Short mmCIF file of N, CA and C in Angstrom, two decimals:
data_model
loop_
_atom_site.label_atom_id
_atom_site.label_comp_id
_atom_site.label_asym_id
_atom_site.label_seq_id
_atom_site.Cartn_x
_atom_site.Cartn_y
_atom_site.Cartn_z
N MET O 165 1.05 -1.24 0.20
CA MET O 165 -0.18 -0.21 0.11
C MET O 165 0.97 1.27 0.06
N LYS O 166 1.04 2.12 -1.08
CA LYS O 166 1.44 3.21 -1.37
C LYS O 166 0.76 4.73 -0.38
N THR O 167 1.32 5.13 0.52
CA THR O 167 0.78 6.11 1.25
C THR O 167 1.86 7.42 1.24
N CYS O 168 0.86 8.79 1.32
CA CYS O 168 2.03 9.88 1.13
C CYS O 168 2.24 10.28 2.74
N ASP O 169 3.12 11.14 2.88
CA ASP O 169 3.83 11.85 3.85
C ASP O 169 3.09 12.11 4.98
N ARG O 170 1.61 12.84 4.59
CA ARG O 170 0.90 13.26 5.31
C ARG O 170 0.02 12.07 6.28
N PHE O 171 -0.39 10.80 5.39
CA PHE O 171 -0.80 9.79 6.05
C PHE O 171 0.21 9.10 6.97
N ASN O 172 1.44 8.95 6.79
CA ASN O 172 2.35 8.79 7.41
C ASN O 172 2.43 9.33 8.93
N ARG O 173 2.55 10.51 8.70
CA ARG O 173 2.48 11.62 9.81
C ARG O 173 1.55 11.50 10.40
N MET O 174 0.29 11.01 10.35
CA MET O 174 -0.94 11.00 10.77
C MET O 174 -1.04 10.01 11.72
N LYS O 175 -0.33 8.60 11.00
CA LYS O 175 -0.80 7.68 11.79
C LYS O 175 0.46 7.06 12.76
N ASP O 176 1.84 8.13 12.49
CA ASP O 176 2.84 8.19 13.74
C ASP O 176 2.32 9.08 14.90
N GLY O 177 1.60 9.98 14.38
CA GLY O 177 0.79 10.68 15.68
C GLY O 177 -0.16 9.98 16.62
N PHE O 178 -0.75 9.02 15.75
CA PHE O 178 -2.01 8.41 16.23
C PHE O 178 -1.05 7.25 17.36
N GLU O 179 -0.47 6.63 16.56
CA GLU O 179 0.74 5.51 17.36
C GLU O 179 1.28 6.05 18.59
N ASN O 180 1.66 6.93 18.63
CA ASN O 180 2.25 8.18 19.85
C ASN O 180 1.47 8.28 20.99
N ASP O 181 0.41 8.62 20.54
CA ASP O 181 -0.84 8.95 21.86
C ASP O 181 -0.99 7.31 22.45
N LEU O 182 -1.66 6.34 21.52
CA LEU O 182 -1.54 5.10 21.91
C LEU O 182 -0.39 4.68 22.53
N ALA O 183 0.45 4.91 22.29
CA ALA O 183 1.79 4.12 23.19
C ALA O 183 1.64 4.85 24.32
N ILE O 184 1.56 6.12 24.68
CA ILE O 184 1.45 6.73 25.96
C ILE O 184 0.12 6.24 26.48
N LEU O 185 -0.90 6.42 26.18
CA LEU O 185 -1.80 5.95 26.82
C LEU O 185 -1.73 4.13 27.35
N ASN O 186 -1.59 3.53 26.69
CA ASN O 186 -1.54 2.44 26.69
C ASN O 186 -0.18 2.00 28.05
N SER O 187 1.07 2.69 28.02
CA SER O 187 1.75 2.71 28.84
C SER O 187 1.51 3.04 30.13
N HIS O 188 0.80 4.15 30.29
CA HIS O 188 0.32 4.74 31.71
C HIS O 188 -0.80 3.87 32.12
N ALA O 189 -1.72 3.10 31.26
CA ALA O 189 -2.64 2.13 31.87
C ALA O 189 -1.91 0.78 32.29
N ALA O 190 -0.88 0.44 31.41
CA ALA O 190 0.10 -0.82 32.17
C ALA O 190 0.95 -0.15 33.40
N GLN O 191 1.44 0.83 33.57
CA GLN O 191 2.29 1.35 34.68
C GLN O 191 1.34 1.42 35.71
N HIS O 192 0.04 1.82 35.82
CA HIS O 192 -0.67 2.19 36.79
C HIS O 192 -2.19 1.44 36.94
N GLU O 193 -1.76 0.05 36.74
CA GLU O 193 -3.01 -0.95 36.31
C GLU O 193 -3.58 -1.10 37.72
N GLY O 194 -5.14 -1.11 37.60
CA GLY O 194 -5.98 -1.22 38.56
C GLY O 194 -6.51 0.30 39.01
N SER O 195 -5.44 1.17 38.76
CA SER O 195 -6.47 2.69 39.32
C SER O 195 -7.33 3.17 38.39
N ASN O 196 -7.91 4.34 38.83
CA ASN O 196 -8.99 4.72 37.91
C ASN O 196 -8.36 5.26 36.80
N SER O 197 -7.06 6.06 36.95
CA SER O 197 -6.69 6.64 36.08
C SER O 197 -6.25 5.81 34.67
N ALA O 198 -5.96 4.54 35.11
CA ALA O 198 -5.35 3.39 34.10
C ALA O 198 -6.79 3.00 33.41
N LYS O 199 -7.49 2.87 34.08
CA LYS O 199 -9.00 2.62 33.32
C LYS O 199 -9.30 3.32 32.26
N ALA O 200 -9.13 4.91 32.83
CA ALA O 200 -9.86 5.96 31.84
C ALA O 200 -8.70 5.62 30.78
N SER O 201 -7.14 5.59 30.83
CA SER O 201 -6.47 5.82 29.71
C SER O 201 -6.63 4.79 29.07
N SER O 202 -7.16 3.57 29.40
CA SER O 202 -7.42 2.22 28.65
C SER O 202 -8.82 2.68 27.49
N ARG O 203 -9.76 3.22 28.41
CA ARG O 203 -10.71 3.49 27.64
C ARG O 203 -10.58 4.51 26.49
N ILE O 204 -9.40 5.47 26.84
CA ILE O 204 -9.25 6.85 25.64
C ILE O 204 -8.52 5.95 24.81
N ALA O 205 -7.62 5.00 24.82
CA ALA O 205 -6.95 4.27 23.93
C ALA O 205 -7.88 3.93 22.57
N LYS O 206 -8.67 3.10 23.49
CA LYS O 206 -9.61 2.62 22.63
C LYS O 206 -10.41 3.72 21.41
N GLY O 207 -11.07 4.46 22.05
CA GLY O 207 -11.39 5.75 21.23
C GLY O 207 -10.10 6.35 20.41
N VAL O 208 -9.22 6.44 20.37
CA VAL O 208 -8.22 6.99 19.78
C VAL O 208 -7.83 5.93 18.75
N LYS O 209 -7.81 5.07 19.23
CA LYS O 209 -7.82 3.60 18.04
C LYS O 209 -9.20 3.72 16.71
N LEU O 210 -10.08 4.05 17.65
CA LEU O 210 -11.13 3.91 16.56
C LEU O 210 -11.22 5.43 15.55
N ASN O 211 -10.94 6.64 16.30
CA ASN O 211 -10.79 7.67 15.66
C ASN O 211 -9.57 7.62 14.75
N MET O 212 -8.60 6.89 15.11
CA MET O 212 -7.31 6.46 14.28
C MET O 212 -7.67 5.98 12.44
N GLY O 213 -8.69 4.91 12.99
CA GLY O 213 -9.04 3.94 11.78
C GLY O 213 -9.92 4.80 10.81
N ARG O 214 -10.80 5.60 11.37
CA ARG O 214 -11.76 6.56 10.76
C ARG O 214 -10.94 7.74 9.94
N ALA O 215 -9.86 8.31 10.45
CA ALA O 215 -9.06 9.63 9.88
C ALA O 215 -8.03 8.74 8.77
N LEU O 216 -7.50 7.79 9.15
CA LEU O 216 -6.68 7.15 7.74
C LEU O 216 -7.70 6.75 6.65
N SER O 217 -8.72 5.81 7.19
CA SER O 217 -9.44 5.71 6.45
C SER O 217 -9.99 6.52 5.09
N ARG O 218 -10.35 7.78 5.91
CA ARG O 218 -11.10 8.83 5.31
C ARG O 218 -9.77 9.68 4.41
N HIS O 219 -8.78 9.79 4.80
CA HIS O 219 -7.72 10.39 4.22
C HIS O 219 -7.53 9.51 3.03
N TYR O 220 -7.15 8.17 3.14
CA TYR O 220 -6.66 7.16 2.08
C TYR O 220 -7.61 7.55 0.82
N SER O 221 -8.95 7.37 1.32
CA SER O 221 -10.15 7.43 0.38
C SER O 221 -10.17 8.68 -0.83
N ARG O 222 -9.67 9.68 0.21
CA ARG O 222 -9.52 11.21 -0.41
C ARG O 222 -8.51 11.77 -1.28
N CYS O 223 -7.28 11.18 -0.96
CA CYS O 223 -5.90 11.87 -1.34
C CYS O 223 -5.70 10.86 -2.73
N ARG O 224 -5.33 11.97 -3.42
CA ARG O 224 -4.77 11.54 -4.62
C ARG O 224 -3.66 10.84 -4.71
N LEU O 225 -2.58 11.10 -3.93
CA LEU O 225 -1.47 10.45 -3.69
C LEU O 225 -1.39 9.28 -3.35
N CYS O 226 -2.27 9.03 -2.56
CA CYS O 226 -2.53 7.56 -1.72
C CYS O 226 -3.28 6.57 -2.44
N ARG O 227 -3.64 6.96 -3.45
CA ARG O 227 -4.65 6.13 -4.15
C ARG O 227 -3.69 5.31 -4.98
#
C-alpha cells in the first residue's frame, strides 16, 4: 500500500498517543486513571481508523 507523507505523519501521531496511553494504563494498573487511559486508547484507535481511512479514500497520492 503506497501512502503519502501526510498519511504517515498522521499514523505516527496516533500511534504515539496510543503508546503513551497504553503505557500509562500498564504502569498504573488497577487505578481509575489507568482505566480511563485504557478507555481513551480504545477511542483513539477508532478515531485513527476513521481518520486514516477517510484520508486514504480522498488523497490523490495515496490511491
